[in-house]
Short mmCIF file of C-alpha atoms in Angstrom, two decimals:
data_model
loop_
_atom_site.label_atom_id
_atom_site.label_comp_id
_atom_site.label_asym_id
_atom_site.label_seq_id
_atom_site.Cartn_x
_atom_site.Cartn_y
_atom_site.Cartn_z
CA MET J 1 0.00 0.01 0.02
CA LYS J 2 1.40 3.40 -1.05
CA ILE J 3 0.68 6.10 1.51
CA GLU J 4 0.57 9.82 0.66
CA LEU J 5 -0.16 12.63 2.97
CA GLN J 6 -0.85 15.91 1.33
CA GLY J 7 -0.97 19.01 3.60
CA VAL J 8 -2.77 17.12 6.49
CA GLY J 9 -3.75 19.30 9.36
CA LYS J 10 -5.75 18.68 12.47
CA ARG J 11 -6.88 21.00 15.28
CA TYR J 12 -8.38 20.23 18.72
CA GLY J 13 -9.94 23.54 19.91
CA ARG J 14 -7.22 26.06 19.93
CA THR J 15 -4.40 23.51 19.71
CA GLN J 16 -3.06 22.93 16.22
CA ALA J 17 -1.91 19.12 16.58
CA LEU J 18 -0.84 18.75 12.93
CA GLN J 19 0.31 21.46 10.54
CA GLY J 20 0.51 20.76 6.80
CA VAL J 21 2.02 17.27 7.03
CA SER J 22 3.03 15.83 3.70
CA CYS J 23 5.14 12.76 2.79
CA VAL J 24 4.95 9.58 0.64
CA LEU J 25 5.70 6.10 2.03
CA ALA J 26 6.19 3.23 -0.27
CA PRO J 27 5.35 -0.22 0.79
CA GLY J 28 7.65 -2.64 2.54
CA GLN J 29 9.40 -0.57 5.14
CA ILE J 30 9.52 0.39 8.87
CA VAL J 31 8.87 4.02 9.58
CA GLY J 32 9.50 5.38 13.02
CA VAL J 33 7.81 8.70 13.86
CA VAL J 34 9.55 10.54 16.77
CA GLY J 35 8.94 13.61 18.65
CA ALA J 36 8.42 15.20 22.00
CA ASN J 37 5.31 14.94 24.16
CA GLY J 38 2.47 16.74 22.24
CA ALA J 39 4.39 16.92 18.91
CA GLY J 40 1.31 15.26 17.16
CA LYS J 41 2.59 11.65 16.88
CA THR J 42 -0.62 9.87 18.06
CA THR J 43 -2.78 12.40 16.25
CA LEU J 44 -1.01 11.61 13.11
CA LEU J 45 -1.66 7.86 13.60
CA ARG J 46 -5.21 8.52 14.45
CA CYS J 47 -5.67 10.30 11.22
CA LEU J 48 -4.09 7.62 9.17
CA ALA J 49 -6.39 5.10 10.78
CA GLY J 50 -9.53 7.03 10.45
CA VAL J 51 -9.97 7.18 14.26
CA VAL J 52 -10.48 11.01 13.72
CA GLY J 53 -10.65 12.94 10.46
CA ALA J 54 -8.09 15.59 9.34
CA ASP J 55 -9.38 19.04 9.21
CA ARG J 56 -7.57 19.78 6.00
CA GLY J 57 -5.37 18.20 3.51
CA GLU J 58 -5.79 14.54 2.09
CA ILE J 59 -4.57 11.13 2.81
CA LEU J 60 -4.36 8.68 -0.17
CA TYR J 61 -3.81 4.97 0.03
CA ASP J 62 -2.89 3.59 -3.37
CA GLY J 63 -4.13 6.72 -4.88
CA GLU J 64 -7.54 6.62 -3.30
CA ARG J 65 -8.70 9.38 -1.04
CA PHE J 66 -9.24 7.97 2.52
CA ASN J 67 -11.64 9.11 5.06
CA ARG J 68 -13.42 7.63 8.17
CA GLY J 69 -16.29 6.29 6.03
CA ARG J 70 -13.95 4.11 3.75
CA LEU J 71 -14.38 0.82 5.51
CA ASP J 72 -12.98 -0.97 2.62
CA LEU J 73 -9.71 0.91 3.15
CA ARG J 74 -9.84 0.78 6.82
CA ARG J 75 -9.92 -3.05 6.67
CA ARG J 76 -6.47 -2.81 4.92
CA LEU J 77 -4.95 -1.24 8.08
CA HIS J 78 -4.92 -1.75 11.80
CA PHE J 79 -4.22 0.73 14.59
CA LEU J 80 -2.94 -0.38 17.80
CA PRO J 81 -2.93 2.41 20.50
CA ASP J 82 -0.48 2.54 23.44
CA PHE J 83 -3.20 0.94 25.60
CA PRO J 84 -5.45 -1.27 23.36
CA PHE J 85 -9.27 -1.22 23.55
CA LEU J 86 -10.07 -4.80 24.43
CA PHE J 87 -13.20 -6.54 25.87
CA TRP J 88 -12.14 -7.33 29.36
CA ASP J 89 -14.65 -10.19 29.91
CA GLN J 90 -13.06 -12.09 26.92
CA ASN J 91 -9.87 -14.07 26.64
CA PRO J 92 -7.01 -13.55 24.28
CA MET J 93 -8.25 -16.34 22.00
CA GLN J 94 -11.89 -14.91 21.86
CA HIS J 95 -10.64 -11.42 21.10
CA VAL J 96 -8.37 -12.42 18.21
CA ALA J 97 -11.28 -14.60 16.78
CA LEU J 98 -13.66 -11.43 17.09
CA ALA J 99 -11.24 -9.15 15.36
CA MET J 100 -10.79 -11.67 12.62
CA LYS J 101 -14.65 -11.82 12.05
CA VAL J 102 -15.01 -8.10 12.00
CA TYR J 103 -12.12 -7.74 9.41
CA GLY J 104 -13.63 -10.59 7.39
CA VAL J 105 -10.48 -12.82 7.76
CA SER J 106 -11.25 -16.45 7.88
CA TRP J 107 -10.26 -18.40 10.84
CA SER J 108 -9.80 -21.54 8.79
CA GLY J 109 -6.27 -22.09 8.01
CA ARG J 110 -4.86 -19.60 10.44
CA GLU J 111 -5.32 -21.52 13.66
CA HIS J 112 -1.69 -22.64 13.59
CA LEU J 113 -0.67 -19.00 12.96
CA VAL J 114 -2.71 -17.82 15.95
CA THR J 115 -1.19 -20.61 18.23
CA GLU J 116 2.38 -19.76 16.98
CA LEU J 117 1.76 -16.03 17.79
CA LEU J 118 0.34 -16.77 21.24
CA ARG J 119 3.49 -18.91 22.01
CA ASP J 120 5.86 -16.28 20.49
CA PHE J 121 4.41 -13.72 22.95
CA ASP J 122 4.33 -16.12 26.01
CA LEU J 123 0.30 -15.92 25.90
CA LEU J 124 -0.35 -19.50 25.14
CA PRO J 125 -0.84 -20.46 28.92
CA LEU J 126 -2.93 -17.41 29.28
CA ALA J 127 -5.25 -17.83 26.24
CA ARG J 128 -8.29 -18.93 28.23
CA ARG J 129 -7.83 -16.30 30.96
CA LYS J 130 -10.06 -13.05 30.97
CA LEU J 131 -8.13 -9.99 29.70
CA GLY J 132 -9.08 -8.16 32.70
CA THR J 133 -6.75 -10.17 34.83
CA LEU J 134 -3.73 -9.66 32.65
CA SER J 135 -0.92 -7.24 33.05
CA ARG J 136 -0.47 -4.22 30.96
CA GLY J 137 2.29 -5.86 28.95
CA GLN J 138 0.26 -9.09 28.50
CA ILE J 139 -2.66 -6.87 27.22
CA TYR J 140 -0.48 -5.11 24.65
CA LYS J 141 0.91 -8.47 23.43
CA THR J 142 -2.81 -9.67 22.93
CA GLY J 143 -3.24 -6.52 20.67
CA LEU J 144 -0.09 -7.47 18.79
CA VAL J 145 -1.32 -11.04 18.24
CA MET J 146 -4.64 -9.60 16.98
CA LEU J 147 -2.92 -7.33 14.53
CA MET J 148 -0.44 -10.01 13.33
CA ALA J 149 -3.32 -12.61 12.90
CA LEU J 150 -5.22 -10.07 10.67
CA ASP J 151 -1.85 -9.37 8.74
CA PRO J 152 -3.14 -5.95 7.33
CA GLU J 153 -1.07 -4.07 4.64
CA LEU J 154 -0.43 -1.15 6.97
CA TRP J 155 0.43 -1.65 10.77
CA LEU J 156 -0.10 1.60 12.89
CA LEU J 157 1.41 1.28 16.37
CA ASP J 158 1.58 3.97 19.10
CA GLU J 159 4.56 3.65 21.50
CA PRO J 160 5.01 -0.20 21.17
CA PHE J 161 8.32 0.02 23.07
CA ALA J 162 6.72 1.93 25.87
CA SER J 163 3.88 -0.71 26.31
CA GLY J 164 5.03 -2.56 29.33
CA MET J 165 6.28 -5.51 27.33
CA ASP J 166 9.24 -7.62 28.54
CA PRO J 167 12.47 -7.92 26.55
CA HIS J 168 11.23 -11.16 24.96
CA GLY J 169 7.91 -9.54 23.92
CA ILE J 170 9.84 -6.71 22.30
CA ASP J 171 12.17 -8.90 20.49
CA ALA J 172 9.28 -11.04 19.06
CA PHE J 173 7.60 -7.82 17.82
CA ARG J 174 10.72 -6.70 16.07
CA GLN J 175 11.08 -10.00 14.30
CA ARG J 176 7.58 -10.19 13.26
CA ALA J 177 7.62 -6.73 11.95
CA ARG J 178 10.78 -7.48 9.87
CA GLN J 179 8.97 -10.40 8.46
CA ALA J 180 6.03 -8.46 7.61
CA VAL J 181 7.84 -5.77 5.66
CA ALA J 182 9.53 -8.53 3.75
CA ARG J 183 6.02 -9.50 2.63
CA GLY J 184 5.44 -5.85 1.45
CA ARG J 185 3.60 -4.69 4.60
CA THR J 186 4.34 -1.10 5.96
CA VAL J 187 4.89 -0.64 9.70
CA VAL J 188 4.48 2.77 11.18
CA PHE J 189 5.25 3.35 14.78
CA THR J 190 5.77 6.20 17.22
CA THR J 191 8.43 6.52 19.97
CA GLN J 192 10.31 9.03 21.99
CA LEU J 193 13.38 6.68 21.98
CA LEU J 194 15.56 8.16 19.38
CA ASP J 195 18.35 5.52 19.43
CA LEU J 196 15.76 2.84 19.05
CA ALA J 197 14.34 4.71 16.08
CA GLU J 198 17.73 4.96 14.52
CA ARG J 199 18.38 1.35 15.00
CA PHE J 200 15.04 -0.22 14.04
CA ALA J 201 13.36 2.03 11.45
CA ASP J 202 14.17 2.03 7.84
CA ARG J 203 12.84 5.68 7.65
CA VAL J 204 12.36 8.25 10.37
CA GLY J 205 9.72 10.97 10.47
CA ILE J 206 10.56 13.95 12.86
CA LEU J 207 7.53 15.77 14.27
CA HIS J 208 8.01 19.06 16.04
CA ARG J 209 4.94 21.17 17.31
CA GLY J 210 2.73 19.41 14.64
CA GLU J 211 5.02 19.98 11.75
CA LEU J 212 6.87 17.11 9.90
CA HIS J 213 10.49 18.49 9.68
CA ALA J 214 12.01 15.31 8.00
CA CYS J 215 11.11 11.84 6.79
CA ASP J 216 14.11 9.96 5.56
CA THR J 217 16.72 7.38 6.09
CA VAL J 218 18.96 7.75 9.15
CA THR J 219 21.95 7.97 6.74
CA ALA J 220 20.35 10.85 4.78
CA LEU J 221 19.46 12.61 8.15
CA SER J 222 22.88 12.27 9.30
CA SER J 223 24.22 14.26 6.47
CA ARG J 224 22.07 17.21 7.53
CA THR J 225 23.93 17.80 10.74
CA ASP J 226 27.30 18.21 12.26
CA GLY J 227 28.39 17.55 15.84
CA GLU J 228 28.31 14.92 18.59
CA GLY J 229 25.46 12.56 19.27
CA GLY J 230 23.07 10.47 16.96
CA ALA J 231 21.63 12.20 13.98
CA LEU J 232 18.21 12.37 15.47
CA GLU J 233 19.51 13.87 18.78
CA ARG J 234 21.31 16.59 16.73
CA ILE J 235 18.30 17.52 14.80
CA PHE J 236 16.20 17.77 17.79
CA ARG J 237 18.80 20.03 19.42
CA GLN J 238 18.66 22.31 16.36
CA LEU J 239 14.73 22.31 16.62
CA ARG J 240 14.84 23.15 20.26
CA ALA J 241 17.19 25.88 19.56
CA GLY J 242 14.89 27.31 16.83
CA GLY J 243 16.99 25.99 13.85
CA SER J 244 15.47 24.63 10.70
#
């Protein structure tokens, strides 16, 4: 899925959360979106997912204009917030099965994949326990299993590395994300951890006060600055100092 943002803006009352965001993302890559608190990272993902509508500009998926009413396009993506919305009286297996039904994904033939995913994220022994009894990290892992069972063309994840998952869960996510982009999927995640974005993402988008100041490879971003520290850290120092 080719993703195009053309001057996307979003306002909440007097707060301009996004200001004219424009970029093009080709399929088959991991994109990290970094920025300080309030930079607009979550709002950007919510607009991409159709959770909220942009006030101006356009989002296009494979050249088709996207809006909240385009359920056909929304089924080609999945948004996982930093604290997933789940049905607490259900267990992980029931919740994954319900999501697959909503998305029109057949359970037949995917039983082994779901079992494998539950095992990868240490959820198999908990597959029949109610979600309301699980820890925050286990709840987020359930959301990841749901997303990966759906296998959408576009993964949208808000702060997956600050979700309370243990190191094994984080490693399993990273491996599965790499496998997904090898199949042509696109993974977009937000984070405040600059060094992690540099190591994990193929491209990095830098949001500052609602504006997208860059969206490029780390190598290309490194060529823009001089000085000590990582490329993203140097760019953020420039932005804080009022540089371009």
